[in-house]
C-alpha positions as a printed Julia matrix, in Angstrom:
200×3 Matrix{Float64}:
  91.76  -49.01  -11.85
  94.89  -47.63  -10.45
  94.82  -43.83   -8.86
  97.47  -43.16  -11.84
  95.33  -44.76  -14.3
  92.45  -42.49  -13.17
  94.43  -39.73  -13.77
  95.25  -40.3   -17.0
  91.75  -41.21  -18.12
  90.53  -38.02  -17.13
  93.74  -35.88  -18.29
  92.86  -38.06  -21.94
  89.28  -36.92  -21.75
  89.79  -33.16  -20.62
  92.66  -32.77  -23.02
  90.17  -33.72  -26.13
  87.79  -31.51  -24.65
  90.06  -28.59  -24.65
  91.6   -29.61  -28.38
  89.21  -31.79  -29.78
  92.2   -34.38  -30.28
  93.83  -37.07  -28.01
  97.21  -36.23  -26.68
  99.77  -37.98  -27.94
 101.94  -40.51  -25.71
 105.31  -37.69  -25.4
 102.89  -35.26  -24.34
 100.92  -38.06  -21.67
 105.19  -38.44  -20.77
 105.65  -34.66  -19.92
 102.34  -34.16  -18.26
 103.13  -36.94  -16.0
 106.56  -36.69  -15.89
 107.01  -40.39  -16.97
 110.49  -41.61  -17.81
 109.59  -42.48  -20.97
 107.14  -43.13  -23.19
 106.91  -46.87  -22.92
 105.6   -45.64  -19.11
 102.94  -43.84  -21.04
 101.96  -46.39  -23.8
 101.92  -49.65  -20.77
  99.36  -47.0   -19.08
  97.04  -46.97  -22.15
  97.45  -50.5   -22.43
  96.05  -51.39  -19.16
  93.4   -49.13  -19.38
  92.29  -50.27  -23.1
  92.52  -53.93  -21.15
  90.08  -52.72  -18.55
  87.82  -51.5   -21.38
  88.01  -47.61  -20.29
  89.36  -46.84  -23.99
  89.71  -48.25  -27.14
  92.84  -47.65  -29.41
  91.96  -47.73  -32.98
  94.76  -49.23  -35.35
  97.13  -47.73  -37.38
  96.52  -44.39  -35.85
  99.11  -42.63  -33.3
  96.02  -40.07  -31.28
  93.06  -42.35  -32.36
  91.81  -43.04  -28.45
  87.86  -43.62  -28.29
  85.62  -44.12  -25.31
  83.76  -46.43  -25.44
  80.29  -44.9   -23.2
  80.76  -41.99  -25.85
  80.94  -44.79  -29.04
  77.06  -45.71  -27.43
  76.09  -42.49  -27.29
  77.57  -40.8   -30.23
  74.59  -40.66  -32.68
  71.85  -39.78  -29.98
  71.05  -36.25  -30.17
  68.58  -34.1   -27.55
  66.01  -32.73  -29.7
  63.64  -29.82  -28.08
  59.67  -30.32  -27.63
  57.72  -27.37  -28.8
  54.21  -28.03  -26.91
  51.22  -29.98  -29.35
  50.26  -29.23  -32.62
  46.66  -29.45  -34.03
  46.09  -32.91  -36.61
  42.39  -31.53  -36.25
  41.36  -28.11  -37.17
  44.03  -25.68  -37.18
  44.34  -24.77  -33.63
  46.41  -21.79  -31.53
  49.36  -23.14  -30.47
  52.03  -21.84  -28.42
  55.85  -22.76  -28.81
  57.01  -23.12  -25.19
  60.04  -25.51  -25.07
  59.01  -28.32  -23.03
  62.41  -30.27  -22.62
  63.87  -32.66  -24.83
  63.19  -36.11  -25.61
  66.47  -37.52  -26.63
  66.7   -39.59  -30.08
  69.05  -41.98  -31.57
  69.2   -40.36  -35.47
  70.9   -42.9   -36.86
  68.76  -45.48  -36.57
  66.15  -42.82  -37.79
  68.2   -41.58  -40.72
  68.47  -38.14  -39.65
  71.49  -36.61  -40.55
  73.47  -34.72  -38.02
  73.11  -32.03  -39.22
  69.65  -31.6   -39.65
  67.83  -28.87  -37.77
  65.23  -30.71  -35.82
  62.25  -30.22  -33.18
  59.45  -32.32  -31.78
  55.68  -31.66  -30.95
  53.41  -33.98  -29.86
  50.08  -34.68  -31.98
  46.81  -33.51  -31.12
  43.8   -34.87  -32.94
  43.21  -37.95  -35.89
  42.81  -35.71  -39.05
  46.31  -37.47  -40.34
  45.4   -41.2   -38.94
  45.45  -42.39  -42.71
  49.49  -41.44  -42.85
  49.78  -43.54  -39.17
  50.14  -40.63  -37.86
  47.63  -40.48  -34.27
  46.75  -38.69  -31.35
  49.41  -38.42  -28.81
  51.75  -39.31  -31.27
  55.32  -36.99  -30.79
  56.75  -35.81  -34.1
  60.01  -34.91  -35.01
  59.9   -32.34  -37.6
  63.02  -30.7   -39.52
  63.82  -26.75  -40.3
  63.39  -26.91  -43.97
  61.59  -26.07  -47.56
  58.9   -28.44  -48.16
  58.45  -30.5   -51.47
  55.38  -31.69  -52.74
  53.48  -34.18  -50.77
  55.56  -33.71  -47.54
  53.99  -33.64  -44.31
  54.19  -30.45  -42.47
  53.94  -28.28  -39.8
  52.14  -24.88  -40.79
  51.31  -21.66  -39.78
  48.25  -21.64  -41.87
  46.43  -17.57  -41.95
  47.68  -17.38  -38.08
  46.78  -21.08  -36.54
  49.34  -24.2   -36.85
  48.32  -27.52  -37.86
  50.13  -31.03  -38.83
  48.97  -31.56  -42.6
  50.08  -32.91  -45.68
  52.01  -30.17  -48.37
  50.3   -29.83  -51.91
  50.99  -28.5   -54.54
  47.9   -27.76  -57.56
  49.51  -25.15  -60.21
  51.57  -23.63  -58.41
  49.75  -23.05  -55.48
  50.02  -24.63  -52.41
  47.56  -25.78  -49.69
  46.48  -28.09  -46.8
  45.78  -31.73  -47.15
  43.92  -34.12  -43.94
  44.97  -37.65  -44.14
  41.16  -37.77  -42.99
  38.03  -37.65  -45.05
  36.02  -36.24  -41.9
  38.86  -33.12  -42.53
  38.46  -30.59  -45.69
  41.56  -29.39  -47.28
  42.87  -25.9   -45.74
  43.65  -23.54  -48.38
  45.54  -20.53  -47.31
  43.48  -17.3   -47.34
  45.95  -14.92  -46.6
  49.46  -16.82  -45.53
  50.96  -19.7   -45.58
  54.32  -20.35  -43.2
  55.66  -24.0   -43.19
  57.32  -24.57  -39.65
  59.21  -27.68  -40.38
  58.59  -31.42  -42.19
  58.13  -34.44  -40.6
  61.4   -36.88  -40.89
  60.4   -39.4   -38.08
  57.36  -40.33  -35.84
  57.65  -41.59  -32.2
  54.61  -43.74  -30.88
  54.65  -44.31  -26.95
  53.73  -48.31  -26.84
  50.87  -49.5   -25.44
């Protein structure tokens, strides 16, 4: 790559930065002081040839690049410690990073409101769902049968949501594990969209 071609890659990708769109090829002419556009375009051209960009068709601004096009749907989605799929357990939310996901291929939407914790215990191993297990859980209401994270009468746990007229409680995936029903509260943290499982 040319030092001139350099310089217009970056000016291409600090420009959409700044404006969220690509600048067009009169404005690459005046920034560069080209002396005319066809400067500008044969610039794009060699650098869509050397793979740095790709020029979708039919559309004057529509530059992509392509390291962003492989990294577009991968999101960085925070760890919040363990979480009990035993007893209901203490648990402490201290951010412990991110472990960084690829929703698409998990069928999160974007915009979902996500978080991880990793598992702790085997009371759900009849959902698949084991120790050391990470789960990625979503900011949202429950429905029936979902499996959630709860604040269950002060302790968090990794359960199954159900609901019995009306009322909600606790459900192990687990016959060693009794049902939790809710003696005083009953907060649900977030439901379980995807499961990650280091292999072995």
């Amino acid at each position: 790559m040319t030092q001139r071609q350099a310089e217009i890659l970056e000016y291409l990708k600090s420009a959409q930065r700044k404006t969220g769109v690509m600048p067009s090829t009169r404005e690459i002419q005046h920034y560069f002081k080209f002396a005319s556009q066809t400067a500008a375009m044969s610039h794009l051209r060699a650098l869509e040839r050397k793979g740095v960009i790709q020029r979708l068709p039919g559309k004057a601004r529509a530059v992509v690049f392509p390291e962003e096009l492989d990294r577009e749907e991968i999101v960085d989605i925070p760890v919040y410690g363990q979480i009990a799929a035993g007893m209901a357990g203490e648990v402490d939310q201290e951010k412990e990073g991110c472990i960084s996901i690829d929703i698409a291929t998990l069928g999160i939407p974007r915009s979902a409101r996500t978080f991880a914790l990793k598992v702790r215990g085997d009371s759900m191993i009849d959902a698949h769902i084991c120790h050391g297990d990470t789960v990625i859980l979503e900011f949202r209401e429950p429905r029936d049968r979902d499996v959630v994270a709860a604040l269950i009468d002060g302790e968090t746990t990794l359960k199954r949501y159900v609901m019995n007229k009306g009322k909600p409680y606790l459900h192990a995936e687990n016959e060693s594990f009794p049902d939790l029903i809710p003696a005083r509260e009953l907060i649900i943290q977030g439901v379980l969209v995807a499961l990650l499982r280091k292999a072995a």
